[in-house]
């Protein structure tokens, strides 16, 4: 069975109603990155950060996967598929994708602020219980923080993602500007000669030999799905 690796960014979830962070009307327009998405911001005002991610979870809880998510999941009917996502939503899982690597964390999880990667203190929040009261403690006594990779922090899952990229027979990129590293560098791990497809309504330079489908996630994925299946 051939292996497909799909790298997805914020553009994957736009059709589900989730704003991107970087677009003109994105979330960073209203919330300074330094205050809500850095380790320093967390140390300075954990209440502000906790409430910001509570707000994001409330927005996320009502969303549903779009056709693009569902078509990515349906690739598993014929291929061994790994999804590597920069997104912190769980829409790929909701659509049925069975192997998802989250590079930047998961919005519906919280963790220890002493050691975010210690699974003993990670908790999965539910749709009907998605908020964390500021000051809530993790099992190790530290403040419970969002299970999000803040700017400036290491990306623990990048090695696993690079290993998957090296095994890809087909590499698909959807809805990412390829400006955010280390995720943007994953295409460099793909074996020479491997077909690479990029789905994005904007012009994105991803190097030579990349086939761009200049459409949104759902329309672009429909076109590629029909080709691959």
CSV table of N, CA, C and O in Angstrom, one decimal, residues 126-201:
chain,number,residue,atom,x,y,z
A,126,UNK,N,-13.6,18.1,27.1
A,126,UNK,CA,-14.7,17.7,26.2
A,126,UNK,C,-15.5,18.9,25.8
A,126,UNK,O,-15.4,20.0,26.3
A,127,UNK,N,-16.4,18.7,24.8
A,127,UNK,CA,-17.1,19.8,24.2
A,127,UNK,C,-18.0,20.5,25.3
A,127,UNK,O,-18.2,21.7,25.3
A,128,UNK,N,-18.5,19.7,26.2
A,128,UNK,CA,-19.4,20.3,27.2
A,128,UNK,C,-18.7,20.7,28.5
A,128,UNK,O,-19.2,21.2,29.5
A,129,UNK,N,-17.3,20.5,28.5
A,129,UNK,CA,-16.5,21.0,29.6
A,129,UNK,C,-15.2,21.4,29.1
A,129,UNK,O,-14.1,20.8,29.3
A,130,UNK,N,-15.2,22.5,28.3
A,130,UNK,CA,-14.0,22.9,27.5
A,130,UNK,C,-13.3,24.1,28.1
A,130,UNK,O,-12.3,24.6,27.5
A,131,UNK,N,-13.7,24.6,29.3
A,131,UNK,CA,-13.0,25.7,29.9
A,131,UNK,C,-12.3,25.3,31.1
A,131,UNK,O,-12.7,24.4,31.8
A,132,UNK,N,-11.2,26.0,31.3
A,132,UNK,CA,-10.3,25.8,32.5
A,132,UNK,C,-10.4,27.1,33.4
A,132,UNK,O,-10.1,28.2,32.9
A,133,UNK,N,-10.7,26.9,34.6
A,133,UNK,CA,-10.7,28.1,35.5
A,133,UNK,C,-9.2,28.5,35.8
A,133,UNK,O,-8.4,27.7,36.1
A,134,UNK,N,-8.9,29.8,35.6
A,134,UNK,CA,-7.6,30.3,35.9
A,134,UNK,C,-7.1,29.8,37.3
A,134,UNK,O,-7.9,29.9,38.2
A,135,UNK,N,-5.9,29.4,37.4
A,135,UNK,CA,-5.4,28.9,38.7
A,135,UNK,C,-5.5,27.4,38.9
A,135,UNK,O,-5.0,26.9,39.9
A,136,UNK,N,-6.2,26.7,38.0
A,136,UNK,CA,-6.4,25.3,38.2
A,136,UNK,C,-5.0,24.6,38.1
A,136,UNK,O,-4.2,25.0,37.2
A,137,UNK,N,-4.8,23.6,39.0
A,137,UNK,CA,-3.5,23.0,39.0
A,137,UNK,C,-3.5,21.6,38.3
A,137,UNK,O,-4.6,20.9,38.3
A,138,UNK,N,-2.4,21.3,37.7
A,138,UNK,CA,-2.2,19.9,37.2
A,138,UNK,C,-1.9,19.0,38.3
A,138,UNK,O,-1.7,19.4,39.4
A,139,UNK,N,-1.8,17.7,37.9
A,139,UNK,CA,-1.5,16.7,39.0
A,139,UNK,C,-0.2,16.8,39.7
A,139,UNK,O,0.0,16.3,40.8
A,140,UNK,N,0.8,17.5,39.1
A,140,UNK,CA,2.1,17.7,39.7
A,140,UNK,C,2.1,19.0,40.5
A,140,UNK,O,3.2,19.3,41.0
A,141,UNK,N,1.0,19.7,40.6
A,141,UNK,CA,1.0,20.9,41.4
A,141,UNK,C,1.3,22.2,40.7
A,141,UNK,O,1.1,23.3,41.2
A,142,UNK,N,1.7,22.0,39.4
A,142,UNK,CA,2.0,23.2,38.6
A,142,UNK,C,0.6,23.7,38.0
A,142,UNK,O,-0.4,23.0,38.0
A,143,UNK,N,0.6,25.0,37.5
A,143,UNK,CA,-0.6,25.5,36.8
A,143,UNK,C,-0.9,24.6,35.6
A,143,UNK,O,0.0,24.2,34.9
A,144,UNK,N,-2.2,24.4,35.4
A,144,UNK,CA,-2.6,23.7,34.2
A,144,UNK,C,-2.5,24.7,33.0
A,144,UNK,O,-3.1,25.8,33.1
A,145,UNK,N,-1.8,24.4,32.0
A,145,UNK,CA,-1.6,25.3,30.8
A,145,UNK,C,-2.1,24.6,29.6
A,145,UNK,O,-2.3,23.4,29.5
A,146,UNK,N,-2.4,25.4,28.5
A,146,UNK,CA,-2.8,24.8,27.3
A,146,UNK,C,-1.7,23.9,26.7
A,146,UNK,O,-0.5,24.2,26.8
A,147,UNK,N,-2.2,22.8,26.1
A,147,UNK,CA,-1.2,21.9,25.5
A,147,UNK,C,-0.9,22.4,24.1
A,147,UNK,O,-1.3,21.9,23.0
A,148,UNK,N,-0.3,23.6,24.0
A,148,UNK,CA,0.0,24.3,22.8
A,148,UNK,C,1.5,24.6,22.8
A,148,UNK,O,2.1,24.9,23.8
A,149,UNK,N,2.2,24.4,21.6
A,149,UNK,CA,3.6,24.8,21.5
A,149,UNK,C,3.6,26.3,21.3
A,149,UNK,O,3.2,26.8,20.2
A,150,UNK,N,4.1,27.0,22.3
A,150,UNK,CA,4.1,28.4,22.2
A,150,UNK,C,5.3,28.8,21.3
A,150,UNK,O,6.3,28.1,21.1
A,151,UNK,N,5.2,30.0,20.7
A,151,UNK,CA,6.3,30.5,19.9
A,151,UNK,C,7.6,30.5,20.7
A,151,UNK,O,7.6,30.9,21.9
A,152,UNK,N,8.7,30.1,20.1
A,152,UNK,CA,10.0,30.0,20.8
A,152,UNK,C,10.2,28.7,21.5
A,152,UNK,O,11.4,28.4,21.9
A,153,UNK,N,9.2,27.9,21.6
A,153,UNK,CA,9.4,26.6,22.3
A,153,UNK,C,9.7,25.5,21.2
A,153,UNK,O,9.5,25.7,20.0
A,154,UNK,N,10.4,24.5,21.6
A,154,UNK,CA,10.7,23.4,20.7
A,154,UNK,C,9.4,22.7,20.2
A,154,UNK,O,8.4,22.8,20.9
A,155,UNK,N,9.5,22.1,19.1
A,155,UNK,CA,8.4,21.4,18.5
A,155,UNK,C,8.7,19.9,18.6
A,155,UNK,O,9.3,19.3,17.8
A,156,UNK,N,8.1,19.3,19.7
A,156,UNK,CA,8.5,17.9,20.0
A,156,UNK,C,8.2,16.9,18.9
A,156,UNK,O,8.9,15.9,18.8
A,157,UNK,N,7.2,17.1,18.1
A,157,UNK,CA,6.7,16.1,17.2
A,157,UNK,C,7.4,16.2,15.8
A,157,UNK,O,7.1,15.5,14.9
A,158,UNK,N,8.3,17.2,15.6
A,158,UNK,CA,8.9,17.4,14.3
A,158,UNK,C,9.7,16.2,13.8
A,158,UNK,O,9.7,15.9,12.6
A,159,UNK,N,10.4,15.5,14.7
A,159,UNK,CA,11.2,14.4,14.3
A,159,UNK,C,10.3,13.3,13.8
A,159,UNK,O,10.6,12.7,12.7
A,160,UNK,N,9.2,13.0,14.5
A,160,UNK,CA,8.3,12.0,14.0
A,160,UNK,C,7.7,12.4,12.6
A,160,UNK,O,7.5,11.5,11.7
A,161,UNK,N,7.4,13.7,12.5
A,161,UNK,CA,6.8,14.1,11.2
A,161,UNK,C,7.8,14.0,10.1
A,161,UNK,O,7.5,13.6,8.9
A,162,UNK,N,9.1,14.3,10.4
A,162,UNK,CA,10.2,14.2,9.3
A,162,UNK,C,10.3,12.7,8.9
A,162,UNK,O,10.5,12.4,7.7
A,163,UNK,N,10.3,11.8,9.9
A,163,UNK,CA,10.4,10.4,9.6
A,163,UNK,C,9.3,10.0,8.6
A,163,UNK,O,9.5,9.2,7.7
A,164,UNK,N,8.0,10.4,8.9
A,164,UNK,CA,6.9,10.1,8.0
A,164,UNK,C,7.1,10.7,6.6
A,164,UNK,O,6.9,10.0,5.6
A,165,UNK,N,7.6,11.9,6.5
A,165,UNK,CA,7.8,12.6,5.2
A,165,UNK,C,8.8,11.8,4.4
A,165,UNK,O,8.7,11.7,3.2
A,166,UNK,N,9.8,11.2,5.0
A,166,UNK,CA,10.9,10.5,4.3
A,166,UNK,C,10.3,9.2,3.7
A,166,UNK,O,10.8,8.7,2.7
A,167,UNK,N,9.2,8.7,4.3
A,167,UNK,CA,8.6,7.4,3.8
A,167,UNK,C,7.5,7.7,2.8
A,167,UNK,O,6.9,6.7,2.3
A,168,UNK,N,7.2,8.9,2.5
A,168,UNK,CA,6.0,9.2,1.6
A,168,UNK,C,6.3,8.8,0.2
A,168,UNK,O,7.4,9.1,-0.4
A,169,UNK,N,5.3,8.2,-0.4
A,169,UNK,CA,5.3,8.0,-1.9
A,169,UNK,C,4.6,9.1,-2.6
A,169,UNK,O,4.8,9.3,-3.8
A,170,UNK,N,3.7,9.8,-1.8
A,170,UNK,CA,3.0,11.0,-2.4
A,170,UNK,C,3.0,12.0,-1.2
A,170,UNK,O,2.6,11.6,-0.1
A,171,UNK,N,3.3,13.3,-1.4
A,171,UNK,CA,3.3,14.3,-0.4
A,171,UNK,C,2.3,15.4,-0.8
A,171,UNK,O,2.4,15.9,-1.9
A,172,UNK,N,1.3,15.7,0.1
A,172,UNK,CA,0.3,16.7,-0.2
A,172,UNK,C,0.4,17.8,0.8
A,172,UNK,O,0.5,17.5,2.0
A,173,UNK,N,0.4,19.0,0.4
A,173,UNK,CA,0.4,20.2,1.3
A,173,UNK,C,-0.9,21.0,1.0
A,173,UNK,O,-1.3,21.3,-0.1
A,174,UNK,N,-1.6,21.2,2.1
A,174,UNK,CA,-2.9,21.9,2.0
A,174,UNK,C,-3.0,23.1,3.0
A,174,UNK,O,-2.8,23.0,4.2
A,175,UNK,N,-3.2,24.3,2.4
A,175,UNK,CA,-3.6,25.4,3.2
A,175,UNK,C,-2.5,26.0,4.1
A,175,UNK,O,-2.8,26.4,5.3
A,176,UNK,N,-1.3,26.0,3.7
A,176,UNK,CA,-0.2,26.5,4.5
A,176,UNK,C,0.7,27.4,3.6
A,176,UNK,O,0.9,27.1,2.4
A,177,UNK,N,1.1,28.5,4.1
A,177,UNK,CA,2.0,29.4,3.4
A,177,UNK,C,3.4,28.9,3.3
A,177,UNK,O,4.2,29.5,2.5
A,178,UNK,N,3.7,27.9,4.0
A,178,UNK,CA,5.1,27.4,4.1
A,178,UNK,C,6.1,28.4,4.6
A,178,UNK,O,7.3,28.4,4.2
A,179,UNK,N,5.6,29.3,5.4
A,179,UNK,CA,6.5,30.3,6.1
A,179,UNK,C,6.8,30.0,7.5
A,179,UNK,O,7.7,30.6,8.1
A,180,UNK,N,6.1,29.0,8.1
A,180,UNK,CA,6.3,28.7,9.5
A,180,UNK,C,7.2,27.5,9.6
A,180,UNK,O,6.9,26.4,9.2
A,181,UNK,N,8.4,27.7,10.2
A,181,UNK,CA,9.3,26.6,10.5
A,181,UNK,C,9.2,26.1,11.9
A,181,UNK,O,8.8,26.8,12.8
A,182,UNK,N,9.5,24.8,12.1
A,182,UNK,CA,10.1,23.8,11.2
A,182,UNK,C,9.2,23.1,10.3
A,182,UNK,O,9.6,22.4,9.4
A,183,UNK,N,7.8,23.3,10.4
A,183,UNK,CA,6.9,22.6,9.5
A,183,UNK,C,7.2,22.8,8.1
A,183,UNK,O,7.1,21.8,7.3
A,184,UNK,N,7.5,24.0,7.7
A,184,UNK,CA,7.7,24.3,6.3
A,184,UNK,C,8.9,23.5,5.7
A,184,UNK,O,9.0,23.3,4.5
A,185,UNK,N,9.8,23.1,6.5
A,185,UNK,CA,11.0,22.4,6.1
A,185,UNK,C,10.7,20.9,5.8
A,185,UNK,O,11.6,20.2,5.3
A,186,UNK,N,9.5,20.4,6.1
A,186,UNK,CA,9.2,19.0,6.0
A,186,UNK,C,9.3,18.5,4.6
A,186,UNK,O,9.7,17.4,4.3
A,187,UNK,N,9.0,19.4,3.6
A,187,UNK,CA,9.0,19.0,2.2
A,187,UNK,C,10.4,18.6,1.8
A,187,UNK,O,10.6,17.8,0.8
A,188,UNK,N,11.4,19.1,2.5
A,188,UNK,CA,12.8,18.9,2.1
A,188,UNK,C,13.2,17.4,2.5
A,188,UNK,O,14.3,16.9,2.1
A,189,UNK,N,12.4,16.8,3.3
A,189,UNK,CA,12.7,15.4,3.7
A,189,UNK,C,12.1,14.4,2.7
A,189,UNK,O,12.4,13.2,2.8
A,190,UNK,N,11.3,14.8,1.8
A,190,UNK,CA,10.6,13.9,0.9
A,190,UNK,C,11.7,13.4,-0.1
A,190,UNK,O,12.5,14.1,-0.6
A,191,UNK,N,11.6,12.1,-0.4
A,191,UNK,CA,12.5,11.5,-1.3
A,191,UNK,C,12.5,12.2,-2.7
A,191,UNK,O,11.4,12.5,-3.2
A,192,UNK,N,13.6,12.3,-3.4
A,192,UNK,CA,13.6,12.9,-4.7
A,192,UNK,C,12.8,12.1,-5.6
A,192,UNK,O,12.7,10.9,-5.6
A,193,UNK,N,12.0,12.8,-6.5
A,193,UNK,CA,11.1,12.1,-7.4
A,193,UNK,C,9.7,11.8,-6.9
A,193,UNK,O,8.9,11.4,-7.7
A,194,UNK,N,9.5,12.1,-5.6
A,194,UNK,CA,8.2,11.9,-5.0
A,194,UNK,C,7.2,13.0,-5.5
A,194,UNK,O,7.6,14.1,-5.4
A,195,UNK,N,6.0,12.6,-6.0
A,195,UNK,CA,5.1,13.6,-6.4
A,195,UNK,C,4.7,14.5,-5.2
A,195,UNK,O,4.3,13.9,-4.1
A,196,UNK,N,4.7,15.8,-5.4
A,196,UNK,CA,4.3,16.7,-4.3
A,196,UNK,C,3.2,17.6,-4.9
A,196,UNK,O,3.4,18.2,-5.9
A,197,UNK,N,2.1,17.7,-4.2
A,197,UNK,CA,0.9,18.5,-4.6
A,197,UNK,C,0.7,19.6,-3.5
A,197,UNK,O,0.8,19.3,-2.3
A,198,UNK,N,0.4,20.8,-4.0
A,198,UNK,CA,0.1,21.9,-3.0
A,198,UNK,C,-1.2,22.5,-3.4
A,198,UNK,O,-1.5,22.9,-4.5
A,199,UNK,N,-2.1,22.4,-2.4
A,199,UNK,CA,-3.5,23.0,-2.6
A,199,UNK,C,-3.6,24.3,-1.8
A,199,UNK,O,-3.5,24.2,-0.5
A,200,UNK,N,-3.8,25.4,-2.4
A,200,UNK,CA,-3.9,26.6,-1.8
A,200,UNK,C,-4.4,27.7,-2.8
A,200,UNK,O,-4.0,27.7,-3.9
A,201,UNK,N,-5.4,28.5,-2.4
A,201,UNK,CA,-5.9,29.5,-3.3
A,201,UNK,C,-4.9,30.6,-3.7
A,201,UNK,O,-5.0,31.2,-4.7
